[in-house]
XYZ file of C-alpha atoms in Angstrom:
354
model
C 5.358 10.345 27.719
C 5.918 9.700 23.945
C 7.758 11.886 22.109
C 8.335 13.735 18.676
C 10.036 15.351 16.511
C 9.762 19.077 16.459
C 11.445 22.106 14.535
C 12.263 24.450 17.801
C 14.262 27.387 16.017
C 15.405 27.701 12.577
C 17.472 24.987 11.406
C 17.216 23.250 14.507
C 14.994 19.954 16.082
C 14.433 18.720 19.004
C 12.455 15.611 20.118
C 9.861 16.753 22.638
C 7.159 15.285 24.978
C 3.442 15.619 23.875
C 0.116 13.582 25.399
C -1.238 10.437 24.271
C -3.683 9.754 27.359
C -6.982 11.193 25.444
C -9.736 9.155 24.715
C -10.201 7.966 21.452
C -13.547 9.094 19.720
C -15.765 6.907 18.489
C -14.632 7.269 14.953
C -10.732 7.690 15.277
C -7.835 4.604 15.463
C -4.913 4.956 17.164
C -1.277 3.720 15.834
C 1.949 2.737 17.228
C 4.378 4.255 14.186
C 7.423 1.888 13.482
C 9.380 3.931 10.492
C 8.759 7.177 9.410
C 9.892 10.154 6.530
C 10.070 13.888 6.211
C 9.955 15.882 3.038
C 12.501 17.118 1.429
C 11.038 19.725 -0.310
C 8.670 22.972 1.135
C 9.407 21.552 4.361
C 13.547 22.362 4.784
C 12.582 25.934 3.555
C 9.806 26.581 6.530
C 12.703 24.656 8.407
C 15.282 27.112 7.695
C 12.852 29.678 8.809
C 11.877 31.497 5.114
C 8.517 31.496 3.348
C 7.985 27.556 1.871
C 7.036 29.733 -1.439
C 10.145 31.091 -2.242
C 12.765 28.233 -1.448
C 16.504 27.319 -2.471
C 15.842 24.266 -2.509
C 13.662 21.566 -3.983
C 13.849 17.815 -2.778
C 17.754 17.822 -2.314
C 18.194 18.397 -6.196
C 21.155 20.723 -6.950
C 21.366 22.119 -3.624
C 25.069 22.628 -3.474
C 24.429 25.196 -6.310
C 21.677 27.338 -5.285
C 21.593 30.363 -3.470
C 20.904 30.522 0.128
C 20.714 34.535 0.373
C 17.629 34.919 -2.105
C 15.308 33.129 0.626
C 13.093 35.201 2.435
C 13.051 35.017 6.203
C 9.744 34.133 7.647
C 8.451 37.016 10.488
C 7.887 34.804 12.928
C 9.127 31.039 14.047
C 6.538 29.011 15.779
C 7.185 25.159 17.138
C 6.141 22.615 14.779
C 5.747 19.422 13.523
C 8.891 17.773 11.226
C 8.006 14.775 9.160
C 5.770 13.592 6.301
C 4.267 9.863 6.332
C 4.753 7.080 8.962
C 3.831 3.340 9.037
C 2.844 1.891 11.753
C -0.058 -0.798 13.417
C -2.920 -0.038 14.906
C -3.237 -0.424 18.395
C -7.176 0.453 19.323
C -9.938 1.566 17.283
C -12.901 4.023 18.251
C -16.618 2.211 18.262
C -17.893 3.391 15.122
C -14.840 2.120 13.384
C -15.206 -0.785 11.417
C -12.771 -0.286 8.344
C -9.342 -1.542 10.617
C -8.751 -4.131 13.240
C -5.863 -3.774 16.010
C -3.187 -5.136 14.472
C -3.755 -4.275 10.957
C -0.283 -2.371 9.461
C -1.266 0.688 7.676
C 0.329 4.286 6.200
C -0.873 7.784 6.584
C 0.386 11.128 6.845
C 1.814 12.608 10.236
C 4.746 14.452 11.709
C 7.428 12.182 13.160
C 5.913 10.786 16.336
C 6.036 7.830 18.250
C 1.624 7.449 18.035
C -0.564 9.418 15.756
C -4.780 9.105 16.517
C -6.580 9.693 13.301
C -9.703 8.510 11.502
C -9.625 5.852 9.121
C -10.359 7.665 6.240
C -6.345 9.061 6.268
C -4.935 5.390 6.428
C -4.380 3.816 3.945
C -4.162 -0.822 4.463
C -0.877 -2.232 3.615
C -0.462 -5.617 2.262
C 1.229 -8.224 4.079
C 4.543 -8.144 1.835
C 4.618 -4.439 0.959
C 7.646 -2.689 2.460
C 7.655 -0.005 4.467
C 10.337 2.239 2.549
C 7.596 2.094 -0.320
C 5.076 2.980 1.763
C 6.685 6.636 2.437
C 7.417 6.947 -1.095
C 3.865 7.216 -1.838
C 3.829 11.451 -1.218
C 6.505 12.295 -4.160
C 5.189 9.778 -6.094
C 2.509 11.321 -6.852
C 4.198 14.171 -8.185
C 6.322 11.551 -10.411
C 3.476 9.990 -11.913
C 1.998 12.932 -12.667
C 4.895 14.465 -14.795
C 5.162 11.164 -16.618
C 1.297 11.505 -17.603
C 1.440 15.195 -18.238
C 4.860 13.963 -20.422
C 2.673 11.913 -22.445
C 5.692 9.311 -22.514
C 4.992 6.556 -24.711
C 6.984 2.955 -25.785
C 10.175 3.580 -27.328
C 10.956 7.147 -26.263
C 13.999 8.558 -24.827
C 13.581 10.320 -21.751
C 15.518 12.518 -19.395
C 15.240 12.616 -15.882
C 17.164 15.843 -14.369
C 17.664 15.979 -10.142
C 16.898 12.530 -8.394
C 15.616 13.471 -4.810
C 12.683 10.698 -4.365
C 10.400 12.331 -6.890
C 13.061 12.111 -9.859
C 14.152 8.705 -8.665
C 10.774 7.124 -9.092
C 10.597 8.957 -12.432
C 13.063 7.417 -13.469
C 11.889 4.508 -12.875
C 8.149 5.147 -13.801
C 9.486 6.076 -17.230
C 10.898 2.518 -17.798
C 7.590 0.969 -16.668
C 5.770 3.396 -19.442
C 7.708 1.929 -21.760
C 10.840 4.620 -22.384
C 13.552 2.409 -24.095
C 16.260 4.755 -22.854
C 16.710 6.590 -20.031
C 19.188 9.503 -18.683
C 19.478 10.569 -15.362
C 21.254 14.068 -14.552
C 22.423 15.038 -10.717
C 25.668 16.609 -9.129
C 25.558 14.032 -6.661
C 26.885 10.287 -7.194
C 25.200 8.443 -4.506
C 22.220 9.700 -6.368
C 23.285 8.766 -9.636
C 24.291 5.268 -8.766
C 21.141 4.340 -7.085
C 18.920 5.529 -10.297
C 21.493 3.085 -12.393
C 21.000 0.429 -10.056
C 17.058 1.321 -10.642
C 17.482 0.669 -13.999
C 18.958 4.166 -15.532
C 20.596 3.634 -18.602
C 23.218 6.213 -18.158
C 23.614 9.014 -15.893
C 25.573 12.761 -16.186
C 26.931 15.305 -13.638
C 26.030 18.258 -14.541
C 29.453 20.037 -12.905
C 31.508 18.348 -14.948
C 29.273 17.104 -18.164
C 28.007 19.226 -21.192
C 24.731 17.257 -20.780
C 22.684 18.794 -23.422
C 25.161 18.017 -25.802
C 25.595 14.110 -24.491
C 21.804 13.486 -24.920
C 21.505 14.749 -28.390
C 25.037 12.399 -28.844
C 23.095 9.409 -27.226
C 20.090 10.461 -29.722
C 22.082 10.423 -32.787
C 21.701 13.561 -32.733
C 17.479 13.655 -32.421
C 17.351 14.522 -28.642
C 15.089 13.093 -26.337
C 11.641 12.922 -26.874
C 10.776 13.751 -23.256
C 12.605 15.549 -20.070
C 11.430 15.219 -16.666
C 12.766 18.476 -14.632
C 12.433 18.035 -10.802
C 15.734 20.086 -9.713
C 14.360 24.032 -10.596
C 17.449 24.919 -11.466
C 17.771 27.684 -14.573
C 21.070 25.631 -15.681
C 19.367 21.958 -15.905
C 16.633 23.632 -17.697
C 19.006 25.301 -19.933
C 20.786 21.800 -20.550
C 16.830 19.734 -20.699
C 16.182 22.479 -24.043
C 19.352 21.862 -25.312
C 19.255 17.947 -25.177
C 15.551 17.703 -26.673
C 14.355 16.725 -29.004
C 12.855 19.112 -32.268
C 9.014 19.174 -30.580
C 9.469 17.046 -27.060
C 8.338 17.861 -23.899
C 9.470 18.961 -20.708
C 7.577 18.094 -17.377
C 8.639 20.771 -15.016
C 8.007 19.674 -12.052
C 10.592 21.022 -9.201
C 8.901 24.103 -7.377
C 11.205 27.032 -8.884
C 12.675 30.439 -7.228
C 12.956 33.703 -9.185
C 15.631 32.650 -12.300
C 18.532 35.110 -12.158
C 20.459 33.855 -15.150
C 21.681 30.768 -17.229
C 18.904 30.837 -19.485
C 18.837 31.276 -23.104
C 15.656 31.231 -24.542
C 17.574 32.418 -28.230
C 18.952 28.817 -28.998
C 18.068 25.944 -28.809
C 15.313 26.668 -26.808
C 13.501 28.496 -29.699
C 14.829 26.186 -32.860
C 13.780 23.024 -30.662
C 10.405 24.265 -30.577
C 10.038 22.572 -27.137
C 6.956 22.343 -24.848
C 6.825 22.529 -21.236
C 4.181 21.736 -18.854
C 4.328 22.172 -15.744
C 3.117 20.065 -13.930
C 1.309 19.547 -10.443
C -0.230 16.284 -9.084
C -2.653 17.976 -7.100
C -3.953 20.715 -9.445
C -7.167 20.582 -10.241
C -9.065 19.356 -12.283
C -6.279 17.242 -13.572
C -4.995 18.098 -17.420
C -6.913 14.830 -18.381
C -10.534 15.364 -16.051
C -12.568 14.244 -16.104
C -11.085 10.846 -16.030
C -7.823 11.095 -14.062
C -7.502 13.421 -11.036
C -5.772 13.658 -7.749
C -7.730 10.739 -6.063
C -6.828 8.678 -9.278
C -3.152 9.237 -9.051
C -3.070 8.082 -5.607
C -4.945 4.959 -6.470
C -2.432 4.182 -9.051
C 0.695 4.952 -6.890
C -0.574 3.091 -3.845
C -1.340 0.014 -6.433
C 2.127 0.377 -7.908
C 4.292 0.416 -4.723
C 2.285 -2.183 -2.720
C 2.751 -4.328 -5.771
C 6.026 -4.005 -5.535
C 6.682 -2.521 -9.023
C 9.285 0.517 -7.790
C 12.457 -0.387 -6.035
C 12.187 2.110 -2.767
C 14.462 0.222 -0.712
C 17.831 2.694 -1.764
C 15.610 5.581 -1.865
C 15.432 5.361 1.809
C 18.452 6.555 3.049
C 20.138 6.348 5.730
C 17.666 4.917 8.051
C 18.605 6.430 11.443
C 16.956 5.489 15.188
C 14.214 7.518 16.315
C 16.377 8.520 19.004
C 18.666 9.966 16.605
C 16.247 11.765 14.423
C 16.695 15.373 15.206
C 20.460 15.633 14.703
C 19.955 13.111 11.643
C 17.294 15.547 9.856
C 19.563 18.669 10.679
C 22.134 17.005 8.817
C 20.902 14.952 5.916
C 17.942 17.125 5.003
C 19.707 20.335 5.843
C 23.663 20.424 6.032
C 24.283 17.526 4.094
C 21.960 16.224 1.232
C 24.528 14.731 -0.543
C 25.062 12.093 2.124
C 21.380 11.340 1.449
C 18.141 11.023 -1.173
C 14.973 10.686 1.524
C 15.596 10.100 5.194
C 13.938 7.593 6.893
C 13.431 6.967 10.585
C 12.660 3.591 12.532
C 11.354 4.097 15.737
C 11.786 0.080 16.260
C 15.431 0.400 16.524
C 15.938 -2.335 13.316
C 16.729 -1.553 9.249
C 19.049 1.458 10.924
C 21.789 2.079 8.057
């Protein structure tokens, strides 16, 4: 029997059987899954067992400096599925289905699992050269194109990028393509850092050891930057994003914040820089800018962007680990050790293991 990737107990997986002998209906597909990613996000907290509304953690950003003790533990732990997208090929279609072929690669949403049987409609057609560590990065892009529109970054600005899980590292990047002539990325880790440089970042800061809001305005000559992009949640890299802005820039807030216990001060700069913040949500609707852009649109555009080849995913995904592998792998770079990573993928073809 096939197997896949479960969350058994808090903070702990398990790949287990499950049955793929059912008849396909008419209108489903069935697909063999070659690689594969969880989220980093909602889905650790529900993994650690407390409520995925009040969470310590948002996509591996500043993890190392948030506190555990203020989640809230969930009343009851049921099995479930671990994972987030998948690419695969389609191995037999249903009779009414006429929009795939077997054969044809494609990407769609699903737990970690060596099949998945869907219905076309949730696949989306990959093109013969697009990777497949793009292909995953489609979820949190979505949520990084959307804080660059709700930014409203335009050519020439300066931008800063704070927290680079997957959603801050394809900001990044997204705000070159807009047309941002500089851009700073912030994150305790290095590994994160140095793959957002390689991306293109024009310089990067570590929070633990930089005085970042004072190193923008320094980079600025002493303007600030015209737009932040805040994916961590963190009180102290929001603190830093008002101090480093610029007299009437914006702040996309975009990480998925707990209760703030301290580090703000709303006194200083954040009052004199009389800042704006949106926050923003790819999937709220109706979009800031309906009735011409909304979720459906933002997917288009993502989906166009990746397959084109126009984001570099391929250190984003990392370390690639065996199928085999994948429940001690997620226990340790999603939960024990996100430093070590920045989105974890899985290839259940046993090649592009890291």
């Amino acid at each position: 029997m096939p197997n896949q990737l479960i969350a058994v107990a808090p903070r702990k997986a398990a790949l287990l059987p499950y049955d793929d002998n059912g008849a396909l209906r008419p209108d489903q597909v069935r697909v063999r899954v070659e690689y594969a990613s969880p989220k980093h996000g909602s889905e650790l907290a529900a993994f650690r067992g407390v409520s995925p509304f009040v969470t310590d953690y948002y996509d591996g950003d500043w993890h190392a400096f948030l506190p555990r003790e203020e989640a809230e533990p969930q009343e009851k732990f049921g099995e479930w599925n671990l994972g987030n997208q998948y690419v695969g090929v389609v191995t037999e279609v249903g009779a009414e289905v006429n929009q795939f072929a077997v054969g044809d690669r494609v990407c769609g949403y699903s737990g970690i699992r060596e099949t998945v049987v869907t219905e076309p409609a949730h696949l989306l057609r990959m093109p013969e050269n697009m990777s497949w560590k793009s292909a995953v990065c489609y979820d949190p892009a979505h949520f990084a194109l959307s804080a660059i529109r709700d930014a409203g970054i335009r050519i020439g600005d300066r931008v800063a990028v704070f927290g680079l899980g997957a959603i801050g590292q394809l900001a990044s990047q997204m705000a070159k393509l807009a047309g941002a002539s500089y851009v700073a990325v912030v994150d305790p880790i290095e590994k994160r850092r140095q793959v957002a440089m390689r991306a293109g970042a024009n310089v990067c800061y570590d929070p633990t050891v930089d005085d970042v809001g004072l190193l923008l305005k320094q980079d600025t000559e002493k303007l600030g930057v015209d737009v932040v992009i805040e994916t961590s949640a963190n009180e102290f890299a929001l603190q830093h994003a008002l101090r480093g802005l610029a007299y009437g820039g914006t702040i996309a807030f975009v990480g998925w914040a707990r209760a703030f216990k301290g580090g703000m001060d709303w006194g200083r700069e954040a009052h004199f820089n009389n800042a704006k913040i949106v926050f923003s949500r790819a999937c709220s609707e109706p979009n800031p800018d309906h009735p011409r852009w909304d979720f459906k649109r933002i997917r288009e555009a993502c989906w166009d962007l990746l397959a084109a080849g126009k984001i570099n995913c391929e250190e984003i995904i990392n370390p690639v680990v065996p199928f085999e592998q994948s429940a001690e792998a997620y226990e340790t770079y999603v939960d024990q050790k996100p430093e070590a990573s920045i989105k974890l993928g899985v290839s259940l073809t046993g090649k592009e293991c890291s």
